[in-house]
Coordinates of C-alpha atoms in Angstrom, one line a residue:
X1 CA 207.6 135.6 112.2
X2 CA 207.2 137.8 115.6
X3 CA 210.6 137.0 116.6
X4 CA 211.7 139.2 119.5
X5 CA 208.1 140.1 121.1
X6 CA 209.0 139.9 124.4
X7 CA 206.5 139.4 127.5
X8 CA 205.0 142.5 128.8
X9 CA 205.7 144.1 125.5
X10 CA 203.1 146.9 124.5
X11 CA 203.6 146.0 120.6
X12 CA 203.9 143.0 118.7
X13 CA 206.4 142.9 115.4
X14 CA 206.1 140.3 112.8
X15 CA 207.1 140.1 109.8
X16 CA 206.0 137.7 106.7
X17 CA 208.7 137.7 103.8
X18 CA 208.8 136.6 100.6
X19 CA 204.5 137.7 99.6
X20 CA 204.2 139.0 96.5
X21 CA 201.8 142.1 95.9
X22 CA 199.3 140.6 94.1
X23 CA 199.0 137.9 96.5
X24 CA 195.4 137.3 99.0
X25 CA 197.4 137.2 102.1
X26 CA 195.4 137.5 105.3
X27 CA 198.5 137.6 107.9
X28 CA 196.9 134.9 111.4
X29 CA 198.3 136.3 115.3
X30 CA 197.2 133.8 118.0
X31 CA 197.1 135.1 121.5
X32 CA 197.5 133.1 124.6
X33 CA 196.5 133.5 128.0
X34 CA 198.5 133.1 130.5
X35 CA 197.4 132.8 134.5
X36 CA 195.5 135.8 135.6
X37 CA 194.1 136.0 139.1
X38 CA 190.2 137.2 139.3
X39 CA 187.4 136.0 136.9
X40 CA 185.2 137.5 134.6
X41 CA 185.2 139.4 130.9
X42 CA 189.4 140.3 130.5
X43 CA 188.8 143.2 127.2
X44 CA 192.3 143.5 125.3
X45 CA 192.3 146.2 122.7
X46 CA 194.1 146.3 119.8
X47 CA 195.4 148.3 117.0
X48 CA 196.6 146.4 114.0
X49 CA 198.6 148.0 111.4
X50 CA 200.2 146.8 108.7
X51 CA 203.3 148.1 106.5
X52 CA 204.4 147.0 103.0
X53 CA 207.9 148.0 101.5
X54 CA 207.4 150.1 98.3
X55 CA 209.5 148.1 95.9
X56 CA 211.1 151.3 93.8
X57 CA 212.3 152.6 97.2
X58 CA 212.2 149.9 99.9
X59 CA 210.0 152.4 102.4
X60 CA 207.4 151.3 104.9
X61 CA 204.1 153.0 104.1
X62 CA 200.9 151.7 106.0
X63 CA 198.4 149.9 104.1
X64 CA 196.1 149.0 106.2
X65 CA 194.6 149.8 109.6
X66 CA 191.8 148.4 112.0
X67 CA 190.8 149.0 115.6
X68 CA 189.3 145.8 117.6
X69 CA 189.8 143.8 120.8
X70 CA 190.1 140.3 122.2
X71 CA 188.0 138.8 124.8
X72 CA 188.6 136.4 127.3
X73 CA 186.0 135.2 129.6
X74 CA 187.7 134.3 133.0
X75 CA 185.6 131.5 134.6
X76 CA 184.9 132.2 138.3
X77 CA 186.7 129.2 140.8
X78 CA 183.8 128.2 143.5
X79 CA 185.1 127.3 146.9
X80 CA 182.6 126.1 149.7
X81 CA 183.5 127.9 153.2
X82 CA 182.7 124.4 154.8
X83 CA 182.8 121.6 152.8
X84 CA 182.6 119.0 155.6
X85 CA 179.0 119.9 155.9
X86 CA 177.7 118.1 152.3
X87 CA 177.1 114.3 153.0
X88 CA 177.7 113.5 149.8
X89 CA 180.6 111.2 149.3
X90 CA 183.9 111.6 146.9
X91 CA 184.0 108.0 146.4
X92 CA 181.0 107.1 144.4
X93 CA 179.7 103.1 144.0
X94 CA 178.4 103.3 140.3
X95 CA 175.8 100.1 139.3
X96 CA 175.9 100.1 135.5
X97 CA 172.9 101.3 133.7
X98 CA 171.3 100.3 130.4
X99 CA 172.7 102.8 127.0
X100 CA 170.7 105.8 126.2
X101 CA 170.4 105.0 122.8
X102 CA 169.7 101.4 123.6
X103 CA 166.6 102.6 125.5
X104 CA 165.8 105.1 123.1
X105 CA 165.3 102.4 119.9
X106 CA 163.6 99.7 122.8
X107 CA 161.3 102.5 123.6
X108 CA 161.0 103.9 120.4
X109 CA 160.8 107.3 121.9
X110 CA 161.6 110.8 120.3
X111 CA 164.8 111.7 122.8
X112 CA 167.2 110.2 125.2
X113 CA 166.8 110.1 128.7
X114 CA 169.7 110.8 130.9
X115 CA 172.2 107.2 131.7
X116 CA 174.6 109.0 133.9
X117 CA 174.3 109.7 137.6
X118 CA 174.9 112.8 140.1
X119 CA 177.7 112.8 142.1
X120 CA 176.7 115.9 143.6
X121 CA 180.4 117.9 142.6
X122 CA 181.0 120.9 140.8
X123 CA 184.4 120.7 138.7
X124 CA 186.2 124.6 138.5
X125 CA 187.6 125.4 135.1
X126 CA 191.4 124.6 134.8
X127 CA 191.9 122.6 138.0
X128 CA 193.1 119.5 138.1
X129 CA 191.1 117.0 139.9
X130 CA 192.5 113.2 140.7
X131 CA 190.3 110.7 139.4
X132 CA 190.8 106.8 141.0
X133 CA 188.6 104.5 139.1
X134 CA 188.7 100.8 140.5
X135 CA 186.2 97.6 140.3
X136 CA 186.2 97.7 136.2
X137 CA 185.9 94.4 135.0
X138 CA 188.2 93.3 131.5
X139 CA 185.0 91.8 130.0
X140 CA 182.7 94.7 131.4
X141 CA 181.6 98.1 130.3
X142 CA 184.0 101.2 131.6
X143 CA 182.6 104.0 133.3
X144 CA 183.7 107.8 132.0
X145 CA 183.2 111.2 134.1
X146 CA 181.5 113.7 132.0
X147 CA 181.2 117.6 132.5
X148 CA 178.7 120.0 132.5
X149 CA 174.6 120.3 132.2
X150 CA 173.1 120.4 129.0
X151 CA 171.2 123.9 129.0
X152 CA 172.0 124.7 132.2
X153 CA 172.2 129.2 132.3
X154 CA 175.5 130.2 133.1
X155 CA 175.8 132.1 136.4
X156 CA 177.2 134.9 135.6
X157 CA 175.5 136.0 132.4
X158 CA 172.5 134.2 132.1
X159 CA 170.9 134.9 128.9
X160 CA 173.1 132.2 127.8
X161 CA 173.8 128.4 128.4
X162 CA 177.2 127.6 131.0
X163 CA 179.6 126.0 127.6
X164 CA 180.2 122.5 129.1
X165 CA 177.8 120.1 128.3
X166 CA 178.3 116.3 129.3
X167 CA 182.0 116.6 127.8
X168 CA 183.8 113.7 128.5
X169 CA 187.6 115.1 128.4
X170 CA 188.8 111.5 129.6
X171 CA 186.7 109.0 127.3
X172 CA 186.6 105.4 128.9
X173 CA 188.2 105.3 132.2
X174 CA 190.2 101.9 133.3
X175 CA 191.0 101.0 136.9
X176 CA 193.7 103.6 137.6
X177 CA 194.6 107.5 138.9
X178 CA 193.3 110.0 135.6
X179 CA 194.1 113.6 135.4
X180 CA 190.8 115.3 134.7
X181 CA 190.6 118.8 133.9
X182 CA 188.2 121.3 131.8
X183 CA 188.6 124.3 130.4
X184 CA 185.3 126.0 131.5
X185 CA 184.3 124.0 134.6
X186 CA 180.4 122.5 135.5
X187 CA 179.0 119.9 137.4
X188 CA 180.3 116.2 137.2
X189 CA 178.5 113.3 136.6
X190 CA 179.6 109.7 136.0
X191 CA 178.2 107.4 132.8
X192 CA 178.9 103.9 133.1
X193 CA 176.2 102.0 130.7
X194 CA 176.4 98.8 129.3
X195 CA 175.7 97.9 125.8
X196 CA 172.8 95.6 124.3
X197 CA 174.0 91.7 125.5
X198 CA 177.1 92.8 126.8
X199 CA 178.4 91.2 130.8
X200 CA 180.9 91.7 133.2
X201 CA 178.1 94.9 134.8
X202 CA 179.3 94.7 138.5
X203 CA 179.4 98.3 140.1
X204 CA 182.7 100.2 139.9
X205 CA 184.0 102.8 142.8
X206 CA 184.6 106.1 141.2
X207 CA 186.7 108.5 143.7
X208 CA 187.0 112.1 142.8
X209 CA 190.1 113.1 144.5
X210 CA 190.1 116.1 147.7
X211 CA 191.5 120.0 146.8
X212 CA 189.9 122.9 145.3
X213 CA 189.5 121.1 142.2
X214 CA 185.9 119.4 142.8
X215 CA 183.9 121.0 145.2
X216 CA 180.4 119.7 146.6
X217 CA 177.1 122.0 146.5
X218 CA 173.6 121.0 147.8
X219 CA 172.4 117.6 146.3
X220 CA 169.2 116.7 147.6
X221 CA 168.9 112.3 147.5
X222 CA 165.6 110.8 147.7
X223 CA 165.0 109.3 150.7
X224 CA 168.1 110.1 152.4
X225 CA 168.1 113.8 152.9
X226 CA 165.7 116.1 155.0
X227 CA 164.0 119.0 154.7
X228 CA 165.9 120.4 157.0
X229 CA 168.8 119.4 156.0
X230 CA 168.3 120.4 152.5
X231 CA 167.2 123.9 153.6
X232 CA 170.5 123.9 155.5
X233 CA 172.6 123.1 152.8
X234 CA 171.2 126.1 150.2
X235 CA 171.5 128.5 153.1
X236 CA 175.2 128.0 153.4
X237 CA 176.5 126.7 150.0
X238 CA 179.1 128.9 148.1
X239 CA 178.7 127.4 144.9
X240 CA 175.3 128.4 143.2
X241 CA 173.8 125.0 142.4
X242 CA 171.6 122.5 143.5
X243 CA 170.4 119.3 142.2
X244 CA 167.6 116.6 143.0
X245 CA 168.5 113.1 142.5
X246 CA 165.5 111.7 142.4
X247 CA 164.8 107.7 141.7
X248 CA 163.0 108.9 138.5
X249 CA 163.9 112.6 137.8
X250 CA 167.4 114.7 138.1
X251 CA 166.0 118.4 138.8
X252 CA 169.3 121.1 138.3
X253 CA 169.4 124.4 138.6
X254 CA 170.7 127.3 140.9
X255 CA 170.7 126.9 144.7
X256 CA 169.2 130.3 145.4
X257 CA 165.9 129.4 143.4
X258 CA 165.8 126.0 144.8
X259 CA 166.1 127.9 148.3
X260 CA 163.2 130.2 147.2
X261 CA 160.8 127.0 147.0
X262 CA 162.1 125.6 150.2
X263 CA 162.1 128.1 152.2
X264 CA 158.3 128.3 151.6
X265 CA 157.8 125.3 152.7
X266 CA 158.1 122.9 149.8
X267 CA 158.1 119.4 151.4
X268 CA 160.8 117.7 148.3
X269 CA 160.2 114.1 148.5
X270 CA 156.9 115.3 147.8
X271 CA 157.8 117.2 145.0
X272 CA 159.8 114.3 143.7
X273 CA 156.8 112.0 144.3
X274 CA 154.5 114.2 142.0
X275 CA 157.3 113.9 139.3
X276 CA 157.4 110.5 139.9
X277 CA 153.2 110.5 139.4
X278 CA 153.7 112.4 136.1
X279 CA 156.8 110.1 135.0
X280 CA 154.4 106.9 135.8
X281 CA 151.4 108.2 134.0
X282 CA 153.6 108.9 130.7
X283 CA 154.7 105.4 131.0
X284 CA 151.7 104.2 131.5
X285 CA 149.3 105.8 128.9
X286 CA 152.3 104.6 126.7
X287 CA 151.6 100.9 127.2
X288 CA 154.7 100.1 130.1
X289 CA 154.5 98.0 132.8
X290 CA 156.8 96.8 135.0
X291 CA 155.5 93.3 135.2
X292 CA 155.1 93.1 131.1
X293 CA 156.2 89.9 129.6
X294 CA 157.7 91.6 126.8
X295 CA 160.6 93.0 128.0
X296 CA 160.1 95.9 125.7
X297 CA 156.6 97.2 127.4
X298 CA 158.6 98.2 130.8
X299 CA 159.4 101.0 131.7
X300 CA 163.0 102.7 131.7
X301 CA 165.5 102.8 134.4
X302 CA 166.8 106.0 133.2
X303 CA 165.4 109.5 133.9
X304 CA 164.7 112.7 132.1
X305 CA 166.2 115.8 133.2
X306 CA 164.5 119.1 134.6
X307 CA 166.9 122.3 134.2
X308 CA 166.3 125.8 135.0
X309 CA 167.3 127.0 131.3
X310 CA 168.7 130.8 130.5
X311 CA 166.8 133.8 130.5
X312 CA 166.0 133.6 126.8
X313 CA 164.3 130.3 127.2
X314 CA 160.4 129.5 127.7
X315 CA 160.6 126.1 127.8
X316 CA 161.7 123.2 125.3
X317 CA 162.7 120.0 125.0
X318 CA 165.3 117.6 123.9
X319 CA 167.9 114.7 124.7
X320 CA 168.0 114.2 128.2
X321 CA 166.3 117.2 129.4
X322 CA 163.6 119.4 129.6
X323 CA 164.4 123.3 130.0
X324 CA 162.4 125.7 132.0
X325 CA 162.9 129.5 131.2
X326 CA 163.4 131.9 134.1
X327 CA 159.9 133.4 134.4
X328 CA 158.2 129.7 134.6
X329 CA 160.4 128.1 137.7
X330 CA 157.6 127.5 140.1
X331 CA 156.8 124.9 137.9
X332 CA 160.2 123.0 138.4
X333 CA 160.2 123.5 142.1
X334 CA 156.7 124.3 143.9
X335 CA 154.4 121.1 143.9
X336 CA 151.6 123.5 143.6
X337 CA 152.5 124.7 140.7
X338 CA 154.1 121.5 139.3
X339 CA 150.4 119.5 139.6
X340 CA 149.0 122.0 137.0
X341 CA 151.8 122.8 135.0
X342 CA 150.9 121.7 130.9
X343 CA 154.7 122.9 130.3
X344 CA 156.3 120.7 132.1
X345 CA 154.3 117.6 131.1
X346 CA 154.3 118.7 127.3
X347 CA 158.0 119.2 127.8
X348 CA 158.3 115.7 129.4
X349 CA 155.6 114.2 126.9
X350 CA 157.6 115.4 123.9
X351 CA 160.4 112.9 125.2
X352 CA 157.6 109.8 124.2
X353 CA 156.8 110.8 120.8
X354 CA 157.1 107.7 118.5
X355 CA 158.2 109.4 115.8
X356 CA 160.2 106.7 114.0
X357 CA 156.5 104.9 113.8
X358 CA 153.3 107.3 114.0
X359 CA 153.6 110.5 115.1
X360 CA 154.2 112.4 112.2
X361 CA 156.0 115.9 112.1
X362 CA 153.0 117.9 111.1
X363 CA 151.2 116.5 114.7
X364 CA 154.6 117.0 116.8
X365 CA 152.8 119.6 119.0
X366 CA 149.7 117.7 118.9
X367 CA 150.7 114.1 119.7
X368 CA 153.1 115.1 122.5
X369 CA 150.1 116.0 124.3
X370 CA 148.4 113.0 124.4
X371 CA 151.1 112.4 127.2
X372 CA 150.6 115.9 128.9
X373 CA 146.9 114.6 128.7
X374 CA 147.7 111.4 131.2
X375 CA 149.2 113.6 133.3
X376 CA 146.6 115.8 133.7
X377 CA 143.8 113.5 134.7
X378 CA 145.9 112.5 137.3
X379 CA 145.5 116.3 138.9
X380 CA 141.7 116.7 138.1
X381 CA 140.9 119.0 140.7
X382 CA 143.3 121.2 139.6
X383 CA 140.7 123.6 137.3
X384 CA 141.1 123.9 133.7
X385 CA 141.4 127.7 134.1
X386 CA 144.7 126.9 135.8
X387 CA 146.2 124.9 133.2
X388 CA 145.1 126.8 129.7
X389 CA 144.5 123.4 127.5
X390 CA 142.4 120.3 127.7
X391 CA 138.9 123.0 127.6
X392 CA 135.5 123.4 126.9
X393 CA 136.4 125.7 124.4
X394 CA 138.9 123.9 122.8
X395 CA 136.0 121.5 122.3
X396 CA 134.0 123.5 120.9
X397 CA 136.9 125.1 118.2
X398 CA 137.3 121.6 117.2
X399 CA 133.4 121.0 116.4
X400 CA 133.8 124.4 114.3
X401 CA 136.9 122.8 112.2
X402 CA 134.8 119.7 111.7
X403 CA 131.7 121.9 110.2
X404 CA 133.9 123.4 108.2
X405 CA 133.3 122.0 103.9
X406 CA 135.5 118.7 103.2
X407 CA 137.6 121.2 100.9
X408 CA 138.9 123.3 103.9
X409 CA 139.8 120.7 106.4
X410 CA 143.3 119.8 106.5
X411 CA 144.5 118.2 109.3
X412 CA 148.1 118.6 108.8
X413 CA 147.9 121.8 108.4
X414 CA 145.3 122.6 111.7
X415 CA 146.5 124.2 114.6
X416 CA 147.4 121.7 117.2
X417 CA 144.8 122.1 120.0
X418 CA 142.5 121.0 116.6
X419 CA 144.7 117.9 116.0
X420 CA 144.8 117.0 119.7
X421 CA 140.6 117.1 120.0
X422 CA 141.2 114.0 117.5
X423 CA 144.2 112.2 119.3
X424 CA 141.7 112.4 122.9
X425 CA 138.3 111.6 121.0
X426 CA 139.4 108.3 120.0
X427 CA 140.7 107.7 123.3
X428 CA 137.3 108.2 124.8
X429 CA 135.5 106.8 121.8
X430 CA 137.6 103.6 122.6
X431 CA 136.5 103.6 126.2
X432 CA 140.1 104.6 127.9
X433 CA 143.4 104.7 127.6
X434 CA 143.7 100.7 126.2
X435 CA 143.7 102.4 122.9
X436 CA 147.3 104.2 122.9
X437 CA 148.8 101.2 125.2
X438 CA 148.2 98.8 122.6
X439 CA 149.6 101.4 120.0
X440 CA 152.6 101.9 121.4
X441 CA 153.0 98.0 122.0
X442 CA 152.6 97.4 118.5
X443 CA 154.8 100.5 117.8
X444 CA 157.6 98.4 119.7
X445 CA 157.2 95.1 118.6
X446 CA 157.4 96.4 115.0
X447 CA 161.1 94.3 114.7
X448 CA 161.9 96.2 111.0
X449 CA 161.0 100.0 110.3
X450 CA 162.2 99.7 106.8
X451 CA 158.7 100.1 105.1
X452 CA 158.3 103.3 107.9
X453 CA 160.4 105.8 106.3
X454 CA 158.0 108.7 105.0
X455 CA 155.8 111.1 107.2
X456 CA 153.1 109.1 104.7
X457 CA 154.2 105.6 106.4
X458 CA 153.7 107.2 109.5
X459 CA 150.1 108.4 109.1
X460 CA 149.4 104.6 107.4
X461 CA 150.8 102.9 110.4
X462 CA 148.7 105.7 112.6
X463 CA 145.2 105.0 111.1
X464 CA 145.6 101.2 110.4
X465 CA 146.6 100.1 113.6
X466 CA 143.9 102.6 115.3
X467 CA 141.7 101.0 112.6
X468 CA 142.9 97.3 113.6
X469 CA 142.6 98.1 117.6
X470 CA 139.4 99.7 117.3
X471 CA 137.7 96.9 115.2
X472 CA 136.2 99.1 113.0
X473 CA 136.6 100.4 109.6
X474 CA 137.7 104.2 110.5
X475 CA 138.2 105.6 106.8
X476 CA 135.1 107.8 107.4
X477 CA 135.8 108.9 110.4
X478 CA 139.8 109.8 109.6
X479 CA 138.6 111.7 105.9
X480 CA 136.2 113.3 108.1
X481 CA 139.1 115.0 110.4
X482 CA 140.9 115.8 106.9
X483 CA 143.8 113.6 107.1
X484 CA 143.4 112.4 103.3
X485 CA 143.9 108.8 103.3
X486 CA 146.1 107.3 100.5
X487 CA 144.2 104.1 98.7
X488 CA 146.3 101.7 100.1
X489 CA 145.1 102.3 103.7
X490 CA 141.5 102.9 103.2
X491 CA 142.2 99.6 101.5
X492 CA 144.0 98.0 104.8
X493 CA 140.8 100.2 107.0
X494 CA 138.2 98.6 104.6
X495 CA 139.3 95.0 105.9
X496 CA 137.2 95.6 109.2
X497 CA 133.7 96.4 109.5
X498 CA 132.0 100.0 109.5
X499 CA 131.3 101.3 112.5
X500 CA 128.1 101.7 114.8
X501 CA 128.2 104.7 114.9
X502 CA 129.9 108.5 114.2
X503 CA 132.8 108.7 116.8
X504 CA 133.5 112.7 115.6
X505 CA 130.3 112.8 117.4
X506 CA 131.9 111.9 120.9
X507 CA 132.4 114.9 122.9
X508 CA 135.7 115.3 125.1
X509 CA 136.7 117.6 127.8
X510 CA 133.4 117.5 129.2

């Protein structure tokens, strides 16, 4: 106990009773915050030492001793000087949107993409903000607010990610007045999805209430604000973020940077346009249409995210986003750099990887490619010098590998640049990119993946269906590369006829 610890008291007492000597005790003290004004790293010291009474002659003596210190981190409280200047309303018409994880299995695709929607509001740590939540519908889905960008730096030290990431303190919101509040603050967003076959999806009003609790910073809508505006907006904001809401990419990072781009000129419809080029040729090599008759060859309504990531990052990948490291952010922000940048469209392709089906985990980094690969035709006067891959030389690395005796090719085990010479020559050998639509159609029409469970399923499925779309009898051409095919699907590859001709033959990257 720690009775009679008062507050303000230089010392704390407690006393446990009744612990016998030869007992593992390790004595717990919890510390509590109270309100501090400020924000930023709040050091405590400490000195703990502990006394036990000497049975034989009920005397204190210290048995123990240790130096140390408790940190708090005080988040900072943003307040805009003007906040009648952002257009961006605090009551917020949501239309429901299909479930990540709905899309996800439809698509068959490696990560989620984001289904919750900007509101354009930054929520400060351990404010309360008011949240009115009306036009829900008994039968319907019920939309929830959610906190914080996933791998979004933190501010004020950023090496490291901000702590909130799409936390959803509330759950499922009813029509009502909610009490929202976070312990570490970050931007707010609003999910309101619908499950598979589920109705009652008319758009709900989500009103995030006025005060210092939610405060707006530069959101930049596609086809509704200007340049001007925009540039505006970044030159006056007093909290540090700024987001793109484009109709097929969410773009989040910190206002200054954003300004940096702008102020050069950066027209930003057009930047979102080129996203939305890059976006459209993913979907595309990976057999969607909007106009498909099978519901499950169209493209998504959701979006990927772009973030600018912490100072530790390069770049990566994973649900809902992709995360650009400090030293790369042209490419998130300068359509110059954007229309030659491999990172972002690997980082983007690795989101299409049909890895439940046929891309395999020794060809992750080679497969994802195939998708940085549609995007880069669509920039082919950008030269190859600019964007590092998709080379001569690579070309000619691969032709070297294929030389090499039957003993010492192994596929799984090449590097990727290798693998991806093989993923691209039979897309050329095919004639176009008719080859990897119809893969991915058959990928999604599979209706069971029980008999796809192995990495050894996924390379049958791979080289039978190629085998299939092709026409042609492609053991040769798959031992060739070194991916040792099992029996059973040089069996399934023997069922069509040899081939004219030899496709590892078929130069790429000319």
């Amino acid at each position: 106990m720690c009775n009679g610890t008062a507050a303000g008291s230089q010392e704390i007492r407690c006393e446990w009773e009744n612990v016998d000597a030869g007992d593992n005790f390790v004595p717990v003290v919890r510390l509590k915050l109270g309100e501090v004004a400020g924000a930023g790293d709040l050091i405590v010291p400490l000195n703990f030492t502990v006394f036990t009474r000497e049975p034989s002659t009920g005397k204190l003596q210290v048995s123990h001793f240790q130096e140390t210190s408790v940190k708090w981190t005080i988040p900072t409280t943003y307040r805009q000087a003007d906040s009648s200047i952002f257009p961006q309303p605090r009551a917020i018409a949501v239309s429901a949107l299909p479930k990540a994880s709905d899309e996800q299995a439809r698509l068959r695709q490696y990560f989620l993409w984001s289904d919750f929607q900007c509101t354009g509001f930054y929520l400060n740590a351990g404010l309360e903000l008011n949240v009115t939540v009306s036009g829900v519908n008994v039968a319907g889905p019920k939309p929830e607010v959610l906190v914080g960008t996933p791998a979004l730096l933190d501010v004020e030290h950023p090496s490291v990610d901000m702590e909130a990431s799409l936390d959803n303190p509330l759950g499922l919101l009813d029509n009502g007045h909610h009490a929202l509040t976070h312990q570490s603050g970050g931007i707010l967003y609003i999910r309101y999805v619908y499950e598979h076959n589920q109705t009652g999806q008319g758009p709900v009003t989500v009103t995030l209430g006025q005060g210092d609790a939610a405060q707006p910073f530069p959101l930049f809508r596609e086809g509704v604000t200007t340049d001007a505006e925009w540039k505006s907006l970044l030159a006056q904001t007093t909290v540090p973020f700024a987001e793109h809401d484009g109709e097929r990419v969410i773009i989040t990072g910190l206002a200054a940077r954003a300004k940096e781009y702008a102020d050069r000129g950066q027209d930003q419809n057009e930047l979102l346009r080129i996203y939305a080029r890059i976006i459209a040729a993913q979907d595309a090599i990976s057999g969607l249409n909007k106009t498909a008759p099978d519901a499950r060859d169209r493209p998504s309504p959701l979006r990927p995210m772009v973030f600018q990531a912490n100072s530790e990052h390069y770049a990566d990948a994973t649900d809902y986003r992709a995360a650009i490291g400090q030293q790369e952010l042209a490419d998130i922000w300068w359509g110059p750099q954007l229309v030659q940048s491999w990172k972002i469209w690997h980082e983007l392709g690795h989101h299409r990887q049909h890895t439940p089906t046929w891309s395999w985990e020794a060809v992750a980094e080679a497969t994802v490619n195939i998708y940085s690969l549609a995007a880069r035709r669509l920039f082919s006067a950008s030269p190859s010098s600019a964007i590092w891959h998709a080379t001569a030389e690579e070309w000619e690395d691969a032709r070297k590998y294929l030389a090499l005796p039957a003993d010492a090719r192994d596929y799984d085990t090449a590097e990727p640049f290798n693998q991806l010479v093989m993923f691209e020559q039979l897309r050329v050998a095919f004639g176009g990119d008719e080859l990897y639509h119809q893969l991915h159609r058959r990928s999604r029409a599979l209706a069971d993946l029980a008999n796809i469970t192995t990495d050894a399923d996924k390379k049958h499925f791979f080289m039978t269906q190629v085998s299939e779309i092709f026409g042609s009898n492609l053991g040769a051409y798959f031992t060739a590369w070194g991916l040792k095919p099992e029996q059973r699907t040089l069996d399934e590859m023997g069922k069509q006829p040899d081939p004219v001709k030899d496709y590892t033959e078929t130069p790429v990257y000319d």
